XYZ file of C-alpha atoms in Angstrom:
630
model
C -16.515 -8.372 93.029
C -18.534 -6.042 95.290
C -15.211 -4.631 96.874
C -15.720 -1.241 95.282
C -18.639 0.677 94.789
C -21.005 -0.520 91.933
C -23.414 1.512 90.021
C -27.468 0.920 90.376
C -28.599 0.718 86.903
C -32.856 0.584 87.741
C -34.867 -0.805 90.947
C -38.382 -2.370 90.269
C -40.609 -4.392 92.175
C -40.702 -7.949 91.128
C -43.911 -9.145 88.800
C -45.842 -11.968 90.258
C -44.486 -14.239 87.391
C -40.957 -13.716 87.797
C -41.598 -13.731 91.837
C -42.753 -17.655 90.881
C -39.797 -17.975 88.657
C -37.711 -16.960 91.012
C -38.438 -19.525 93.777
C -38.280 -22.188 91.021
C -34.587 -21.414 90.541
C -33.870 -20.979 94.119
C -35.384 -24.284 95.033
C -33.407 -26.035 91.932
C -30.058 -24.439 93.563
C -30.464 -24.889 96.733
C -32.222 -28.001 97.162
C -31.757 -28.191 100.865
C -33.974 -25.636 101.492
C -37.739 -26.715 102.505
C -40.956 -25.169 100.806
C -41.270 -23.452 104.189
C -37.959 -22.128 104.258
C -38.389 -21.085 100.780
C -41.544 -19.136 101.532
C -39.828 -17.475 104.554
C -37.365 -16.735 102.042
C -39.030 -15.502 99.461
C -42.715 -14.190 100.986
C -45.370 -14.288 98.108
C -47.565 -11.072 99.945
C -44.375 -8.876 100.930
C -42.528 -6.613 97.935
C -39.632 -7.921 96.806
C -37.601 -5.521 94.747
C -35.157 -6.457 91.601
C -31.681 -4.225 91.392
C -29.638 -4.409 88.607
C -26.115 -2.923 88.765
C -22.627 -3.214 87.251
C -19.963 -3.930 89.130
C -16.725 -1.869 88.911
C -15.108 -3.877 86.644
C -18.439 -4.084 84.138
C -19.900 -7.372 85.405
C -24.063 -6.945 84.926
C -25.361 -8.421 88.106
C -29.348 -8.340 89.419
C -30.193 -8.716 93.117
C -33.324 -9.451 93.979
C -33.822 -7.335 97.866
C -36.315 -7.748 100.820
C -36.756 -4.948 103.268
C -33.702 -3.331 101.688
C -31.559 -6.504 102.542
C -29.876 -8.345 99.371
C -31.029 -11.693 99.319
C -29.723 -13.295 96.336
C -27.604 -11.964 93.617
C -27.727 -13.556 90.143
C -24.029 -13.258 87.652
C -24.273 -14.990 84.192
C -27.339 -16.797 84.704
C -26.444 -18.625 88.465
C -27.865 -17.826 91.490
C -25.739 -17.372 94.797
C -26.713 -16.251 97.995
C -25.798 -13.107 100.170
C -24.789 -13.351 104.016
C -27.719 -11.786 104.874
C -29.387 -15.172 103.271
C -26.631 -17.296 105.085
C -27.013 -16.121 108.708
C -30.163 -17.559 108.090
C -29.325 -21.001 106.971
C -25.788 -21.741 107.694
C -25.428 -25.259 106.319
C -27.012 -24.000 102.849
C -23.733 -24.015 101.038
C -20.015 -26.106 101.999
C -17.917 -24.553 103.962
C -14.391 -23.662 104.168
C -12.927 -22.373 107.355
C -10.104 -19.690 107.931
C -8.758 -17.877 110.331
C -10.053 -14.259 111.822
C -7.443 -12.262 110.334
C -8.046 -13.263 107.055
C -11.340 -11.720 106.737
C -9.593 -8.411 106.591
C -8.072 -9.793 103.288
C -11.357 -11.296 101.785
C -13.427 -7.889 102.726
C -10.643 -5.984 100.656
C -11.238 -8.392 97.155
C -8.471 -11.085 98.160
C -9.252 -14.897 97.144
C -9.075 -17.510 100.093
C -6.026 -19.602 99.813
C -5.873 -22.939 100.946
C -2.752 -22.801 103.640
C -5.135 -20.664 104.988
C -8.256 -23.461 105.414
C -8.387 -24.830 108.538
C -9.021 -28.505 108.067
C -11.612 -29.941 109.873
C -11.168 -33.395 111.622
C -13.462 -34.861 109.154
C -11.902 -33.911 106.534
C -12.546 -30.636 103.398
C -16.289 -30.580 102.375
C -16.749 -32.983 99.281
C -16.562 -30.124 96.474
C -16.083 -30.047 92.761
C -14.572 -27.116 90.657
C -17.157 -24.373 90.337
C -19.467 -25.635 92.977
C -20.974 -22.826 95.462
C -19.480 -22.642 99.057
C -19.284 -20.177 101.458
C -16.596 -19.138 104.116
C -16.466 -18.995 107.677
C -14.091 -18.485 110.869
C -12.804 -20.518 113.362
C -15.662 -20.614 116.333
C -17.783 -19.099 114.905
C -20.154 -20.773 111.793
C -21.812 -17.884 110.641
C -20.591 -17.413 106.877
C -18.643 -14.312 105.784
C -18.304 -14.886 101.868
C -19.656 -16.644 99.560
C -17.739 -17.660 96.376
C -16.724 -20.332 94.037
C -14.455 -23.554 94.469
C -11.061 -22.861 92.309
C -10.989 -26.669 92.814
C -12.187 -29.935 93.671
C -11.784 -31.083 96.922
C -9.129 -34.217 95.414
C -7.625 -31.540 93.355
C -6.525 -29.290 97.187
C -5.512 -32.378 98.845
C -3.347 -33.711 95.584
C -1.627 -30.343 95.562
C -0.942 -30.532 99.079
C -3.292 -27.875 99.971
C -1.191 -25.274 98.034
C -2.610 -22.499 95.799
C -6.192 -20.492 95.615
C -9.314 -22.311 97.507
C -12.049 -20.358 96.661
C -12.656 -17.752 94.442
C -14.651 -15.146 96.415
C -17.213 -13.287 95.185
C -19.258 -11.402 98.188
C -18.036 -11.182 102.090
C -19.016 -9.432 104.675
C -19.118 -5.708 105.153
C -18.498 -5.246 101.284
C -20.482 -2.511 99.230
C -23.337 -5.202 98.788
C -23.792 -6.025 102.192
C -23.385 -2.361 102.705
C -26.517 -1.858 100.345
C -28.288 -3.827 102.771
C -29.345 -3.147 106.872
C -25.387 -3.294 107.719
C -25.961 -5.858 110.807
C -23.511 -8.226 111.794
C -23.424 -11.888 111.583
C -24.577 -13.877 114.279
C -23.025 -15.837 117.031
C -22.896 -19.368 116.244
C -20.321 -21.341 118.376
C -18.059 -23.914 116.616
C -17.098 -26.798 118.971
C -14.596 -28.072 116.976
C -12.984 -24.097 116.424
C -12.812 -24.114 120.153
C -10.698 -27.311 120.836
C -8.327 -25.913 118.228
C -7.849 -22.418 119.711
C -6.149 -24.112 122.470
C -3.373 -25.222 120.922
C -1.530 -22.286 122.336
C -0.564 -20.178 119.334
C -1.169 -16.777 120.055
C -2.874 -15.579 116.794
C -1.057 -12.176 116.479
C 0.192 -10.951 113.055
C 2.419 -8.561 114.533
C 3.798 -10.729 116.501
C 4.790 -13.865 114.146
C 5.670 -11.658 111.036
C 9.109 -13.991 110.940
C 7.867 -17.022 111.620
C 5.013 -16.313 108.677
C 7.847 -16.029 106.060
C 9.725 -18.527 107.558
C 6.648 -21.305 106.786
C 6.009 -19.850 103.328
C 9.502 -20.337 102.104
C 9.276 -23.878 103.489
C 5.910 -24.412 101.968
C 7.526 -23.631 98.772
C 10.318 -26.241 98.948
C 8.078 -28.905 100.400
C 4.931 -27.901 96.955
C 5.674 -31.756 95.133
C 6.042 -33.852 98.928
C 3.869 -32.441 101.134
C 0.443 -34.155 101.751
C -2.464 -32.649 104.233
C -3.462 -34.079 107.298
C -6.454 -34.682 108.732
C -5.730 -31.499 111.510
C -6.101 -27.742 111.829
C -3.650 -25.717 109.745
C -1.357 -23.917 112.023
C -2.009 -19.935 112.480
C 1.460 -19.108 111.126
C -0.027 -20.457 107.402
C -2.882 -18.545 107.599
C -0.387 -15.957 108.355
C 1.388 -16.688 104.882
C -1.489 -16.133 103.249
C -2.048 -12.964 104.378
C 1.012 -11.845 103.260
C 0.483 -12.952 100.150
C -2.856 -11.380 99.818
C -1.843 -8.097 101.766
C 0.983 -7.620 98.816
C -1.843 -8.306 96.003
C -4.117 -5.595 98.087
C -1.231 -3.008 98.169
C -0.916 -3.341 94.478
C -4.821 -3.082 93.924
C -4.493 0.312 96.092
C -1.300 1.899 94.321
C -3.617 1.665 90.977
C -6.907 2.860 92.528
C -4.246 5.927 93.887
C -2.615 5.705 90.319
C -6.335 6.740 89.026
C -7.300 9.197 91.389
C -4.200 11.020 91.086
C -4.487 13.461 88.533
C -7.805 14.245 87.638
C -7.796 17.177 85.878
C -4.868 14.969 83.659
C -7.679 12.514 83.096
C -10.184 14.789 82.158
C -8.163 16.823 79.828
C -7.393 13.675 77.942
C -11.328 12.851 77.635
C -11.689 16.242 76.016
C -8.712 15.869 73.515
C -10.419 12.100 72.918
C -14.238 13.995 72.202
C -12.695 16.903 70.338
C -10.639 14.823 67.617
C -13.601 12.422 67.710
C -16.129 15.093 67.048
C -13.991 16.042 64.153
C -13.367 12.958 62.238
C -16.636 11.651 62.454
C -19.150 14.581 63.191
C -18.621 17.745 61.661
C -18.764 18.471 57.921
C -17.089 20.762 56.373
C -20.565 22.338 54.978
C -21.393 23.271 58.694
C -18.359 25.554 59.066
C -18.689 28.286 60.367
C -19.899 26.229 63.754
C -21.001 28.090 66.824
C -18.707 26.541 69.561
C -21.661 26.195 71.891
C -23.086 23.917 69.336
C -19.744 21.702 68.597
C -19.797 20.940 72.807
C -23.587 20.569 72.810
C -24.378 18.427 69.509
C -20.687 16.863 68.713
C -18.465 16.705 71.731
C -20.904 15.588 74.440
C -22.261 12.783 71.868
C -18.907 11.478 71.785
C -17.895 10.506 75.046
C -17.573 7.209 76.206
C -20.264 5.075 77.553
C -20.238 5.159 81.345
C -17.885 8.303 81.741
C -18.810 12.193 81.817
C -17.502 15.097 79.895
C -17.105 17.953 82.417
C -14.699 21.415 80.956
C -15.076 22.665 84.730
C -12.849 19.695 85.936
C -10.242 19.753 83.344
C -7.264 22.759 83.727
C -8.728 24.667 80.963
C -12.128 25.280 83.361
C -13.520 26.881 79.855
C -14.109 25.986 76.814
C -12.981 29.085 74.942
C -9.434 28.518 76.985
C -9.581 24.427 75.725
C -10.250 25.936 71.953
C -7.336 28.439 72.114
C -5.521 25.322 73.220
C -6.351 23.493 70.146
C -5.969 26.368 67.972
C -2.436 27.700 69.174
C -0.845 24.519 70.256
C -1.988 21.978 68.373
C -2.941 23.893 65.129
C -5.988 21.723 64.173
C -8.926 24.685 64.072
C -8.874 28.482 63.767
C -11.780 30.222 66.257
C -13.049 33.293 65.402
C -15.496 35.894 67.065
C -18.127 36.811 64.086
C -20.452 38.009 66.370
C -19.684 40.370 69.801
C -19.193 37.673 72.207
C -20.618 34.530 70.153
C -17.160 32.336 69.145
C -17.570 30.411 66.071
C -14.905 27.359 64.610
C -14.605 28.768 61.365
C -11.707 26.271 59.824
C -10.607 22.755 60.622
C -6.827 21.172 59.661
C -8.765 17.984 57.890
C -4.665 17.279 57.028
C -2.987 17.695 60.344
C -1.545 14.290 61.243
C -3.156 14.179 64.756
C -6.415 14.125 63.041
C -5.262 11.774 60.760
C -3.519 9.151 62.904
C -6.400 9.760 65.668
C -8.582 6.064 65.979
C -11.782 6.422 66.858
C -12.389 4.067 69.443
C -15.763 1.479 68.725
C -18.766 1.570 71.083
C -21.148 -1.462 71.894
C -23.571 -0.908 69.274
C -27.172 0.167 69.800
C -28.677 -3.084 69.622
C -26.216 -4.399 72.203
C -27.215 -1.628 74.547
C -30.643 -2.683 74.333
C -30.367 -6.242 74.898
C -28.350 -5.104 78.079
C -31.161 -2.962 79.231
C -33.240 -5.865 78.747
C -31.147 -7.470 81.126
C -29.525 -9.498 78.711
C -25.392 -9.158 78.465
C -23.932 -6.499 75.572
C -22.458 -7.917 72.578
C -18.810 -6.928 71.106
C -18.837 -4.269 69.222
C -19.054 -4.952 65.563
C -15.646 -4.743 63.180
C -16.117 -5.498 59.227
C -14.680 -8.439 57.517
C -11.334 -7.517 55.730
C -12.231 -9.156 52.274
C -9.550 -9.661 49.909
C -9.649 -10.470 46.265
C -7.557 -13.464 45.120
C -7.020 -15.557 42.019
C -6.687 -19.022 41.627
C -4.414 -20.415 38.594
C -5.947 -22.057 35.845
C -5.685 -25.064 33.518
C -5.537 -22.465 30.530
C -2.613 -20.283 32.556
C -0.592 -22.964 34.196
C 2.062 -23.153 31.172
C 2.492 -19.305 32.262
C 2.901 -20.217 36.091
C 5.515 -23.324 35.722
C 8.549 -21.410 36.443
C 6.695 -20.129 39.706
C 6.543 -24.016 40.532
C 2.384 -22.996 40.774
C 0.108 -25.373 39.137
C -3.543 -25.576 38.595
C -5.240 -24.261 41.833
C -2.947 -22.752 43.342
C -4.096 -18.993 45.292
C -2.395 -15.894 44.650
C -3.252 -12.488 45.416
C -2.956 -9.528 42.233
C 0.622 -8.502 43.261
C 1.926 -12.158 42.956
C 0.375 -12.501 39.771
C 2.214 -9.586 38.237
C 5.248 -10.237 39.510
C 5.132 -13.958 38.100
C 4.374 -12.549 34.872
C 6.922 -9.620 35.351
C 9.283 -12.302 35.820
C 8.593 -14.883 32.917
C 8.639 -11.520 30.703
C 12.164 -10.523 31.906
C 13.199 -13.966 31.827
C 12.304 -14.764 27.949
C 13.356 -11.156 26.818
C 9.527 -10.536 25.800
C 10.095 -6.687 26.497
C 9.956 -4.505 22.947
C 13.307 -3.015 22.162
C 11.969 0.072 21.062
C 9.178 0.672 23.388
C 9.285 -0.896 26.735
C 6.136 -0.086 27.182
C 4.721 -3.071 25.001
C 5.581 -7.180 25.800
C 6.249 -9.217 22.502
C 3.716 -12.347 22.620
C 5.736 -15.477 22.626
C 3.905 -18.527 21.978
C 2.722 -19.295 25.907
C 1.575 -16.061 26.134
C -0.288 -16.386 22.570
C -2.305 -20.021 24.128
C -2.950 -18.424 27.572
C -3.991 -14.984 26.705
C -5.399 -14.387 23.191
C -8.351 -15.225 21.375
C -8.230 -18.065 18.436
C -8.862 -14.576 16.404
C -6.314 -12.701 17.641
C -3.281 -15.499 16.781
C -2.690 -13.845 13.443
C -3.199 -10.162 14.744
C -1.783 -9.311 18.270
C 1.831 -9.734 18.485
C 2.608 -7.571 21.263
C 0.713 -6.054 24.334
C 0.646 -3.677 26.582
C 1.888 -4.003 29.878
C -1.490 -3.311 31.494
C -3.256 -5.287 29.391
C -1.402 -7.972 29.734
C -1.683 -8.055 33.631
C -5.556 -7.323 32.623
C -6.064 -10.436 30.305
C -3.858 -12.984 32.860
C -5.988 -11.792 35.815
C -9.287 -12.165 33.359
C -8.342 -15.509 32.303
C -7.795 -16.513 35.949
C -10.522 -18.060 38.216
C -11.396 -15.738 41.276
C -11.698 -15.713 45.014
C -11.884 -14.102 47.772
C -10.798 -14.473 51.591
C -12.629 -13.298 54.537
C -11.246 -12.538 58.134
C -13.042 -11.479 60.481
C -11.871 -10.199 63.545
C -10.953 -13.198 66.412
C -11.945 -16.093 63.579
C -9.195 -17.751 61.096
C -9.557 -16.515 57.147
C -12.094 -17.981 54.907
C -11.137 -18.927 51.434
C -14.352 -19.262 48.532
C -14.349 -19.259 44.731
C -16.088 -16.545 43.233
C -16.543 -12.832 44.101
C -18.254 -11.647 47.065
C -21.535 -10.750 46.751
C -22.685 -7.391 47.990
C -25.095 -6.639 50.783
C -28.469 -6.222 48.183
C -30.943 -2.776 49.043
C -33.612 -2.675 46.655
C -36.967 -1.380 46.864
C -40.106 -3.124 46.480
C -44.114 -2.387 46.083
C -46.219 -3.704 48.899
C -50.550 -2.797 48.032
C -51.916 -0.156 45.818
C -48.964 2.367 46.362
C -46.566 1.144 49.781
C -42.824 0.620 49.277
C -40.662 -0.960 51.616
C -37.122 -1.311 51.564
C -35.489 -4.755 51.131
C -32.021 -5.747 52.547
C -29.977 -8.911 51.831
C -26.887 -10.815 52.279
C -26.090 -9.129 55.517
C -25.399 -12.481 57.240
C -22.330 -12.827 54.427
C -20.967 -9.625 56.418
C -21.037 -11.305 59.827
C -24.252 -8.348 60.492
C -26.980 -9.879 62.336
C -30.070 -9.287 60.399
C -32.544 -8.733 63.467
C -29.530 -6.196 65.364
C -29.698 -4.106 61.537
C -33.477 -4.289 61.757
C -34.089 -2.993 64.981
C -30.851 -0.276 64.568
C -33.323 1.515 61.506
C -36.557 0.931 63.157
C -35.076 3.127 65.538
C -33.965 5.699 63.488
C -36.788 5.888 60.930
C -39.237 5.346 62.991
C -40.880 3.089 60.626
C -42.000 -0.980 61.641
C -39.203 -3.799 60.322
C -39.733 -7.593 60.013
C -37.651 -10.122 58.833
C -38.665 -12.775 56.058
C -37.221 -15.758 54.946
C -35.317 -15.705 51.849
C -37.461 -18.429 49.205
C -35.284 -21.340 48.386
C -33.030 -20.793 51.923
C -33.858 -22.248 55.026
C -31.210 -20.050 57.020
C -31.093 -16.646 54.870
C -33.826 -13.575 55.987
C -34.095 -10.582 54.554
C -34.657 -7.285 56.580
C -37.616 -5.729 54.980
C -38.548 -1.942 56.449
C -41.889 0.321 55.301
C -41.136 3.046 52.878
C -38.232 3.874 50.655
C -35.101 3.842 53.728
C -32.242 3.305 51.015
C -30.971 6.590 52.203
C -30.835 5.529 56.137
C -29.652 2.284 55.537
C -26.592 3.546 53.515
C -25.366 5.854 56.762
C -25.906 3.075 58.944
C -24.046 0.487 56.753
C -21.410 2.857 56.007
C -21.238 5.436 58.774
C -22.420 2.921 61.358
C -21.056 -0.595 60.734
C -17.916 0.701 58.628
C -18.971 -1.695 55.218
C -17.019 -0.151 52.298
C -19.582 1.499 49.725
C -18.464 -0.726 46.951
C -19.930 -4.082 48.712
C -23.186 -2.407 49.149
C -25.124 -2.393 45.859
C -28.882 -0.310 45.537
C -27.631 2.797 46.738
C -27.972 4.507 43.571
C -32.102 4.232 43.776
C -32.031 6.383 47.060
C -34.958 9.208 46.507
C -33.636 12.223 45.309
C -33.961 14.719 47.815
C -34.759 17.798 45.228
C -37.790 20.202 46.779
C -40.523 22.034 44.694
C -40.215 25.624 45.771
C -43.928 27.414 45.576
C -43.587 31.460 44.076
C -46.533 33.258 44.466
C -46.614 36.617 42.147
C -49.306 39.492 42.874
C -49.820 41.510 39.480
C -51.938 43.875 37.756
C -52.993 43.510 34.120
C -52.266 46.704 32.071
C -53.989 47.953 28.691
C -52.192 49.384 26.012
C -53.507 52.601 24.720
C -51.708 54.486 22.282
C -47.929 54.487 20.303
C -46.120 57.355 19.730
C -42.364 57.940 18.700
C -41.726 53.969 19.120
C -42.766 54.052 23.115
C -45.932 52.442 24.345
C -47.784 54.641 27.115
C -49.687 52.735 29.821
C -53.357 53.170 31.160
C -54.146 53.408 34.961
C -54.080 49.174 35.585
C -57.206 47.789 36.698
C -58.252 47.142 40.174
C -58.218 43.610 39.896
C -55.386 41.381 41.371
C -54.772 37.970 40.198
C -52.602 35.484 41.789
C -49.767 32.951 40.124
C -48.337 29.541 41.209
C -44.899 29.466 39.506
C -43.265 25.837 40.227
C -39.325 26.478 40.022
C -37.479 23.327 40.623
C -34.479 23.034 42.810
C -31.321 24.505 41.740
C -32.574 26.339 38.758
């Protein structure tokens, strides 16, 4: 886990009630350990800081450090302990012995495998799958990793010690010992190592290369017979297993190489990735013409990916006037233009060209993940809408209509089956009008399961649409539900829309009321929180009356607006599920004209024209209202 760098997320010293916590779970993990060692452990004057970083592959992981040494490190809610801890108190955890060489492999991210265990004479430590053990090497019992069991300790002797031991997590010299004071482990002598260093195998890997292969071809044939004995495993195993492991670390390298290769590749693909992003979901076509400044500053740089960086100067472009050009001439999706000496602005967008088009936009955690993972909680999934269809189920009125289909009285079908079942049964009975196709003559099943009692005597043909029209109407409906990773939900009825409405709280306070977002798989308290956030405005939740599960998201002041960009914009809901959005405030403005005049007097009239006296001193002042867009 800590074989490549990982990235500090915050460092803060520990409060006194989590310092109390925290020797509560130690002592409930390790319950070898005596209050004094615990104290020595885990001082209660001295500061103890707590770390939390992501590992390179994404893993959220806290350490809790003393004097800049990593004592424990805590991944999904279990505690394990680092070397540093370990040198300390060797027998905290079981161990599994190996030999020298192999620590190379373990340091580098490998797993230890079990021909690589050297068996003690009394026998593997008594372990179950998942259980906590650490590593060491033969004369010496000073740990160097720490890790899980892939097994129990039947489980490795009933597989004839064949396959992955222990799954390690943390070894020595790693990045997190590295974030510690770097010192090596101590010396302590293993008796038993000793006596089986002198069974005369010289422990070179040079040297035995053949003979390594040599055993792990035999292991191989021998996987369903052989048993373990109660003796060291012989160096040339170990060797197997490093051969094994040095192949998987060779691979690990060629894609860290693979990565690093072409930068300025990588890069220019995170700009192509922010560019098209920036232009399907951020820019408007109102905002055209768009300074290209602002399109990197406000669109671009918004839409890069979590946890990488958008940088022009490492791409091959170096600019972004080149990168623009780029777009412009070779892929033809914007036209740049110079309006100003030396300002560039985007001045047209292809909204039709097919990259744009075809180009996915690819979903971030949401907000409200993000947050619970600052917390130090883990991020949720990002959030994909249910695909809801609308079915029909066949009813006791329609099933005369349906027999030829072999579909009886609730049976499912979705609107395309329907028509072509009655498309059928028309072409089948020679219903269609001779001289205009376009009407169906009513036979007598279509007469019971479609008209009225008043229409008998009247209708004697239809038209095509309405005929669908009135065999869907007379149909019972459903609808299906899938949401993403879960199998489809069937229920009668329609689905009902996510409810905003706005109610009166007091003399004159509105608040904004949202329901039904649980139907939606939307969790109520994650929506909450997203538009307290963005309104700046407080949000509770209150139970719905008559539910004991249902709440309803209820937000000061009239938010219809907000909530319809987040629910649409945001969370991707289709507009026609969402009912209230029509009672958004308008967003007309009173525009305030103020007119400075002078008041004339009207002398005389001659020859139809009115002459004017000198106006009066006296200024007056007007408020004209003028309403928007008049």
């Amino acid at each position: 886990m800590f074989a490549r760098q990982f990235r500090v997320k915050s460092n803060t010293a520990i409060k006194g009630s989590d310092r109390r916590k925290l020797k509560a779970d130690v002592s409930a993990a390790f319950p070898s350990l005596t209050a004094d060692e615990l104290c020595e452990l885990i001082p209660n004057k001295e500061e103890l800081n707590v770390v939390k970083i992501y590992a390179h592959k994404g893993d959220a992981v806290t350490l809790y450090v003393l004097h800049k040494n990593p004592l424990f490190f805590e991944l999904e809610k279990r505690l394990y302990p680092t070397v540093y801890v370990l040198w300390r108190h060797p027998a905290l955890l079981p161990t599994f012995r190996t030999w020298p060489p192999v620590l190379e492999k373990l340091i580098g991210g490998a797993d230890l495998m079990l021909p690589g265990v050297v068996a003690p004479s009394g026998g593997l430590p008594n372990v179950k799958r998942g259980d906590c053990c650490s590593v060491t090497l033969v004369n010496n019992r000073a740990p160097v990793a720490v890790g899980n069991a892939a097994s129990s300790s039947e489980e490795m002797l009933s597989a004839g010690m064949k396959g992955r031991g222990v799954c390690v997590l943390h070894a020595y010299m790693d990045h997190l010992w590295a974030f510690g004071d770097k010192s090596g482990p101590p010396s302590f002598p293993d008796a038993e190592g000793e006596g089986q260093e002198a069974n005369g195998e010289d422990y070179e890997v040079d040297d035995t290369q053949e003979e390594a292969e040599r055993c792990e071809e035999e292991e191989e044939e021998q996987l369903s017979s052989e048993k373990v004995k109660d003796q060291p495993c012989c160096g040339s195993e170990a060797l197997s297993l490093a051969v094994q492991e040095e192949q998987r670390a060779d691979e690990e390298e060629e894609a860290d190489q693979e990565d690093q290769k072409m930068p300025q590749e990588t890069m220019d693909a995170l700009l192509l990735q922010c560019f098209l992003h920036a232009l399907k979901r951020k820019v408007k076509k109102s905002e055209l013409p768009l300074l290209t400044s602002t399109f990197l500053r406000n669109h671009m740089f918004s839409c890069c990916p979590s946890g990488k960086q958008l940088d022009i100067k490492k791409s091959s472009y170096k600019k972004l006037s080149k990168f623009l050009q780029a777009m412009q001439k070779q892929h033809n999706l914007i036209r740049v233009k110079e309006l100003t000496k030396g300002v560039e602005s985007i001045v047209e967008v292809d909204w039709n060209n097919k990259e744009l088009r075809y180009f996915k936009v690819v979903e971030e955690t949401n907000g409200d993940a993000a947050a619970a993972a600052q917390d130090g909680g883990e991020a949720e999934p990002p959030y994909h809408p249910p695909e809801i269809t609308t079915l029909y189920s066949v009813s006791a009125r329609l099933e005369p209509l349906f027999l030829d289909a072999n579909k009886r009285k609730g049976t499912i079908l979705q609107p395309a089956e329907v028509r072509h079942i009655v498309t059928e049964y028309v072409k089948k009975n020679e219903l269609v009008d001779e001289n205009n196709k376009n009407y169906v003559t009513v036979d007598p099943t279509l007469c019971d399961c479609l008209l009225e009692k008043s229409e008998y005597q009247e209708v004697q043909s239809l038209k095509w649409d309405d005929l669908f029209g009135r065999a869907l109407g007379k149909m019972a409906e459903c609808y299906e539900v899938v949401f993403p990773g879960h199998a489809p939900v069937r229920k009668k009825g329609h689905m009902e829309p996510i409810d905003v409405s706005v109610a009166s709280r007091g003399s004159n306070k509105k608040v904004t009321l949202i329901k039904n977002l649980d139907a939606y798989g939307l969790d109520p308290a994650a929506v909450g929180a997203a538009l307290q956030r963005r309104v700046q405005a407080s949000s509770v939740l209150q139970p719905v009356p008559g539910s004991k599960d249902k709440v309803v998201v209820q937000i000061q002041g009239n938010q219809i607006h907000q909530v319809g960009r987040l629910l649409t914009d945001y969370y991707q809901i289709p507009r026609k599920y969402i009912q209230g959005l029509d009672k958004a405030p308008k967003s007309g403005k009173k525009v305030v004209l103020c007119l400075l005049f002078k008041p004339v007097s009207l002398t005389t009239r001659t020859m139809g024209q009115f002459h004017l006296a000198e106006p009066r001193p006296l200024q007056h002042r007007a408020h004209v209202i003028i309403p928007k867009g008049t």
